[in-house]
Tab-separated table of C-alpha atoms in Angstrom:
chain	number	residue	atom	x	y	z
A	1	UNK	CA	0.000	0.000	0.000
A	2	UNK	CA	0.826	3.702	0.160
A	3	UNK	CA	-0.933	7.067	0.205
A	4	UNK	CA	-3.562	6.970	-2.528
A	5	UNK	CA	-3.869	3.160	-2.394
A	6	UNK	CA	-7.497	2.859	-1.222
A	7	UNK	CA	-7.198	-0.503	0.539
A	8	UNK	CA	-4.185	0.533	2.643
A	9	UNK	CA	-3.296	4.211	2.719
A	10	UNK	CA	-0.774	3.688	5.532
A	11	UNK	CA	1.146	0.875	3.870
A	12	UNK	CA	4.287	0.837	1.754
A	13	UNK	CA	5.571	-0.888	-1.355
A	14	UNK	CA	3.088	0.019	-4.095
A	15	UNK	CA	3.828	2.326	-7.033
A	16	UNK	CA	0.773	3.686	-8.923
A	17	UNK	CA	0.354	2.834	-12.598
A	18	UNK	CA	2.469	5.267	-14.594
A	19	UNK	CA	4.560	6.134	-11.535
A	20	UNK	CA	8.215	5.399	-11.078
A	21	UNK	CA	10.040	3.736	-8.208
A	22	UNK	CA	12.499	5.797	-6.205
A	23	UNK	CA	15.358	6.589	-8.671
A	24	UNK	CA	17.844	5.960	-5.864
A	25	UNK	CA	16.679	2.343	-5.669
A	26	UNK	CA	15.135	2.863	-2.241
A	27	UNK	CA	11.520	1.932	-3.011
A	28	UNK	CA	10.309	0.192	0.189
A	29	UNK	CA	8.914	-3.312	0.112
A	30	UNK	CA	5.718	-4.365	1.903
A	31	UNK	CA	6.396	-5.458	5.481
A	32	UNK	CA	3.843	-8.300	5.238
A	33	UNK	CA	2.763	-10.217	2.144
A	34	UNK	CA	0.274	-12.945	1.381
A	35	UNK	CA	2.397	-15.806	-0.044
A	36	UNK	CA	-0.347	-16.440	-2.610
A	37	UNK	CA	-0.114	-12.820	-3.824
A	38	UNK	CA	3.555	-11.973	-3.537
A	39	UNK	CA	4.588	-8.757	-5.327
A	40	UNK	CA	6.984	-9.257	-8.232
A	41	UNK	CA	7.196	-5.612	-9.284
A	42	UNK	CA	6.376	-2.322	-7.499
A	43	UNK	CA	3.300	-1.959	-9.772
A	44	UNK	CA	1.620	-5.232	-8.747
A	45	UNK	CA	-1.723	-4.364	-7.054
A	46	UNK	CA	-1.413	-7.041	-4.365
A	47	UNK	CA	-4.083	-6.957	-1.679
A	48	UNK	CA	-2.843	-5.824	1.752
A	49	UNK	CA	-1.976	-8.672	4.109
A	50	UNK	CA	-2.112	-8.706	7.895
A	51	UNK	CA	-4.167	-9.452	10.978
A	52	UNK	CA	-5.396	-5.951	11.824
A	53	UNK	CA	-8.997	-4.690	11.533
A	54	UNK	CA	-9.804	-2.923	8.278
A	55	UNK	CA	-10.455	0.831	8.589
A	56	UNK	CA	-14.001	1.973	7.725
A	57	UNK	CA	-12.828	4.660	5.295
A	58	UNK	CA	-11.300	3.606	2.007
A	59	UNK	CA	-11.145	0.376	0.062
A	60	UNK	CA	-13.541	-2.518	-0.099
A	61	UNK	CA	-15.113	-1.836	3.295
A	62	UNK	CA	-16.097	1.753	2.464
A	63	UNK	CA	-17.817	0.485	-0.687
A	64	UNK	CA	-20.264	-1.390	1.560
A	65	UNK	CA	-21.323	1.771	3.401
A	66	UNK	CA	-24.758	3.013	2.408
A	67	UNK	CA	-25.879	6.190	0.665
A	68	UNK	CA	-24.595	9.186	2.627
A	69	UNK	CA	-26.772	11.829	1.004
A	70	UNK	CA	-28.862	14.804	2.170
A	71	UNK	CA	-31.838	12.604	3.096
A	72	UNK	CA	-29.588	10.500	5.354
A	73	UNK	CA	-28.102	13.624	6.987
A	74	UNK	CA	-31.567	15.044	7.662
A	75	UNK	CA	-33.378	11.877	8.756
A	76	UNK	CA	-31.177	9.139	10.227
A	77	UNK	CA	-27.749	10.662	10.941
A	78	UNK	CA	-25.746	9.787	13.074
A	79	UNK	CA	-27.024	6.247	12.463
A	80	UNK	CA	-25.546	4.543	9.410
A	81	UNK	CA	-27.527	4.804	6.146
A	82	UNK	CA	-30.414	2.353	5.907
A	83	UNK	CA	-28.957	0.693	2.803
A	84	UNK	CA	-25.592	-0.082	4.432
A	85	UNK	CA	-24.522	-3.642	3.625
A	86	UNK	CA	-24.214	-5.650	6.855
A	87	UNK	CA	-20.806	-6.883	5.663
A	88	UNK	CA	-19.533	-3.341	6.337
A	89	UNK	CA	-19.423	-4.219	10.037
A	90	UNK	CA	-17.010	-7.096	9.456
A	91	UNK	CA	-13.604	-5.652	10.307
A	92	UNK	CA	-11.591	-8.738	9.314
A	93	UNK	CA	-9.674	-8.901	6.026
A	94	UNK	CA	-11.419	-11.020	3.396
A	95	UNK	CA	-9.056	-13.992	3.782
A	96	UNK	CA	-9.962	-14.207	7.495
A	97	UNK	CA	-13.738	-14.148	7.090
A	98	UNK	CA	-15.725	-17.410	7.259
A	99	UNK	CA	-16.772	-18.530	3.807
A	100	UNK	CA	-20.306	-19.145	5.008
A	101	UNK	CA	-22.283	-19.320	8.210
A	102	UNK	CA	-20.869	-18.857	11.702
A	103	UNK	CA	-18.569	-20.623	14.131
A	104	UNK	CA	-19.945	-23.523	16.152
A	105	UNK	CA	-18.011	-22.336	19.215
A	106	UNK	CA	-15.757	-25.322	19.921
A	107	UNK	CA	-13.481	-25.414	16.849
A	108	UNK	CA	-9.716	-25.974	17.221
A	109	UNK	CA	-7.537	-22.875	16.878
A	110	UNK	CA	-3.949	-23.453	15.702
A	111	UNK	CA	-1.916	-20.280	15.004
A	112	UNK	CA	1.372	-20.778	13.152
A	113	UNK	CA	4.468	-18.579	13.461
A	114	UNK	CA	2.808	-15.823	15.490
A	115	UNK	CA	4.872	-16.217	18.672
A	116	UNK	CA	8.673	-15.989	18.977
A	117	UNK	CA	10.072	-19.421	19.710
A	118	UNK	CA	6.710	-21.163	19.196
A	119	UNK	CA	6.031	-22.163	15.625
A	120	UNK	CA	2.704	-23.763	16.501
A	121	UNK	CA	0.191	-23.119	19.292
A	122	UNK	CA	-2.803	-25.419	19.791
A	123	UNK	CA	-5.997	-24.242	21.435
A	124	UNK	CA	-9.760	-24.510	21.050
A	125	UNK	CA	-12.772	-22.231	21.259
A	126	UNK	CA	-14.432	-22.460	24.689
A	127	UNK	CA	-17.375	-24.674	23.769
A	128	UNK	CA	-20.041	-22.412	25.257
A	129	UNK	CA	-23.560	-21.700	24.068
A	130	UNK	CA	-24.695	-18.118	24.721
A	131	UNK	CA	-28.333	-17.404	25.613
A	132	UNK	CA	-29.957	-13.985	25.455
A	133	UNK	CA	-33.444	-12.928	26.572
A	134	UNK	CA	-35.064	-9.516	26.134
A	135	UNK	CA	-38.069	-7.874	27.756
A	136	UNK	CA	-39.624	-5.616	25.126
A	137	UNK	CA	-42.532	-3.184	25.621
A	138	UNK	CA	-45.599	-4.013	23.581
A	139	UNK	CA	-48.850	-2.224	22.794
A	140	UNK	CA	-50.660	-4.521	25.231
A	141	UNK	CA	-50.530	-4.485	29.042
A	142	UNK	CA	-47.655	-6.964	29.383
A	143	UNK	CA	-44.171	-6.667	27.839
A	144	UNK	CA	-42.942	-9.357	25.470
A	145	UNK	CA	-40.382	-11.794	26.901
A	146	UNK	CA	-38.435	-13.270	24.009
A	147	UNK	CA	-35.286	-15.269	23.356
A	148	UNK	CA	-32.766	-13.694	20.982
A	149	UNK	CA	-30.863	-16.260	18.938
A	150	UNK	CA	-27.099	-15.774	19.363
A	151	UNK	CA	-24.421	-16.747	16.838
A	152	UNK	CA	-20.659	-16.987	17.307
A	153	UNK	CA	-19.558	-14.595	14.594
A	154	UNK	CA	-16.045	-13.349	15.483
A	155	UNK	CA	-12.828	-14.900	16.786
A	156	UNK	CA	-10.209	-12.311	17.712
A	157	UNK	CA	-6.770	-13.606	18.705
A	158	UNK	CA	-4.100	-11.814	20.732
A	159	UNK	CA	-1.114	-14.143	20.246
A	160	UNK	CA	1.335	-12.128	22.358
A	161	UNK	CA	-1.058	-12.468	25.324
A	162	UNK	CA	-1.991	-16.073	24.510
A	163	UNK	CA	-5.605	-14.991	24.716
A	164	UNK	CA	-8.549	-14.738	22.377
A	165	UNK	CA	-12.108	-13.453	22.218
A	166	UNK	CA	-15.147	-15.283	20.896
A	167	UNK	CA	-17.817	-12.683	20.144
A	168	UNK	CA	-21.502	-13.570	19.820
A	169	UNK	CA	-24.186	-11.491	18.124
A	170	UNK	CA	-27.962	-11.580	18.207
A	171	UNK	CA	-30.736	-9.736	16.377
A	172	UNK	CA	-34.326	-8.997	17.318
A	173	UNK	CA	-36.922	-6.635	15.893
A	174	UNK	CA	-37.764	-3.414	17.733
A	175	UNK	CA	-39.663	-0.318	16.736
A	176	UNK	CA	-37.052	2.415	17.223
A	177	UNK	CA	-33.482	2.970	16.055
A	178	UNK	CA	-32.207	3.244	19.639
A	179	UNK	CA	-34.200	0.233	20.928
A	180	UNK	CA	-35.890	2.260	23.677
A	181	UNK	CA	-38.574	-0.446	23.948
A	182	UNK	CA	-36.076	-2.911	25.444
A	183	UNK	CA	-36.507	-2.902	29.215
A	184	UNK	CA	-34.127	-5.687	30.246
A	185	UNK	CA	-31.548	-8.031	28.735
A	186	UNK	CA	-30.461	-11.306	30.307
A	187	UNK	CA	-27.256	-12.974	29.101
A	188	UNK	CA	-26.017	-16.407	30.131
A	189	UNK	CA	-23.782	-19.167	28.825
A	190	UNK	CA	-24.133	-22.947	28.921
A	191	UNK	CA	-21.776	-25.785	28.077
A	192	UNK	CA	-22.245	-27.040	24.543
A	193	UNK	CA	-23.578	-30.569	24.793
A	194	UNK	CA	-24.918	-29.864	28.274
A	195	UNK	CA	-28.396	-29.066	29.534
A	196	UNK	CA	-30.386	-26.478	27.579
A	197	UNK	CA	-32.240	-24.627	30.304
A	198	UNK	CA	-35.817	-23.521	29.515
A	199	UNK	CA	-36.458	-19.799	28.971
A	200	UNK	CA	-38.653	-19.623	32.078
A	201	UNK	CA	-35.660	-20.594	34.246
A	202	UNK	CA	-33.858	-17.459	33.122
A	203	UNK	CA	-36.967	-15.348	33.497
A	204	UNK	CA	-37.313	-16.515	37.100
A	205	UNK	CA	-33.623	-15.790	37.751
A	206	UNK	CA	-34.041	-12.272	36.373
A	207	UNK	CA	-37.092	-11.676	38.585
A	208	UNK	CA	-35.191	-12.819	41.687
A	209	UNK	CA	-32.315	-10.471	40.969
A	210	UNK	CA	-34.605	-7.526	40.297
A	211	UNK	CA	-36.497	-8.235	43.518
A	212	UNK	CA	-33.223	-8.430	45.483
A	213	UNK	CA	-32.116	-5.069	44.137
């Protein structure tokens, strides 16, 4: 990348078409390359490689952002445009995104060559099932108690700390952009393969805690 290279403005190693490398022979090389897309000349438009989150401005991710026009500024700003592609919120480079679906939550994780002195580290996702329940105001006298399906969508590794995050996401329909109808949220986790507790067990636990407070 380099300044003017939309996918990686802060990178080095790319020379725009029609441009010339440094006449002193000091054109920098990329610090990280994908072995399947190694640069052979300074003009090769190789995709940036690395493990960092993609910035929202510039490149393929910005192309997924919705229509930022006058209607958006007057009606829904500062929320994102209504036609924003949900893939915009995926910060991972394309080669680190699941091809389809989501993680199960107990897959093996085996990083290679990310720690000094350790060519291979073996681990596994925690094997937990996340449950989420929401109390949502309704037009009737009683609020709606509903379960929100959760999916394991993101694995974020911190090799130098020998730690990782497994991030779950859920979606449920509400009537306002800021979800002001949601009165309570209950989150819990269960062992995969273990007992699946009924929703009423969590509702009772929430009531006990609210009563105690």
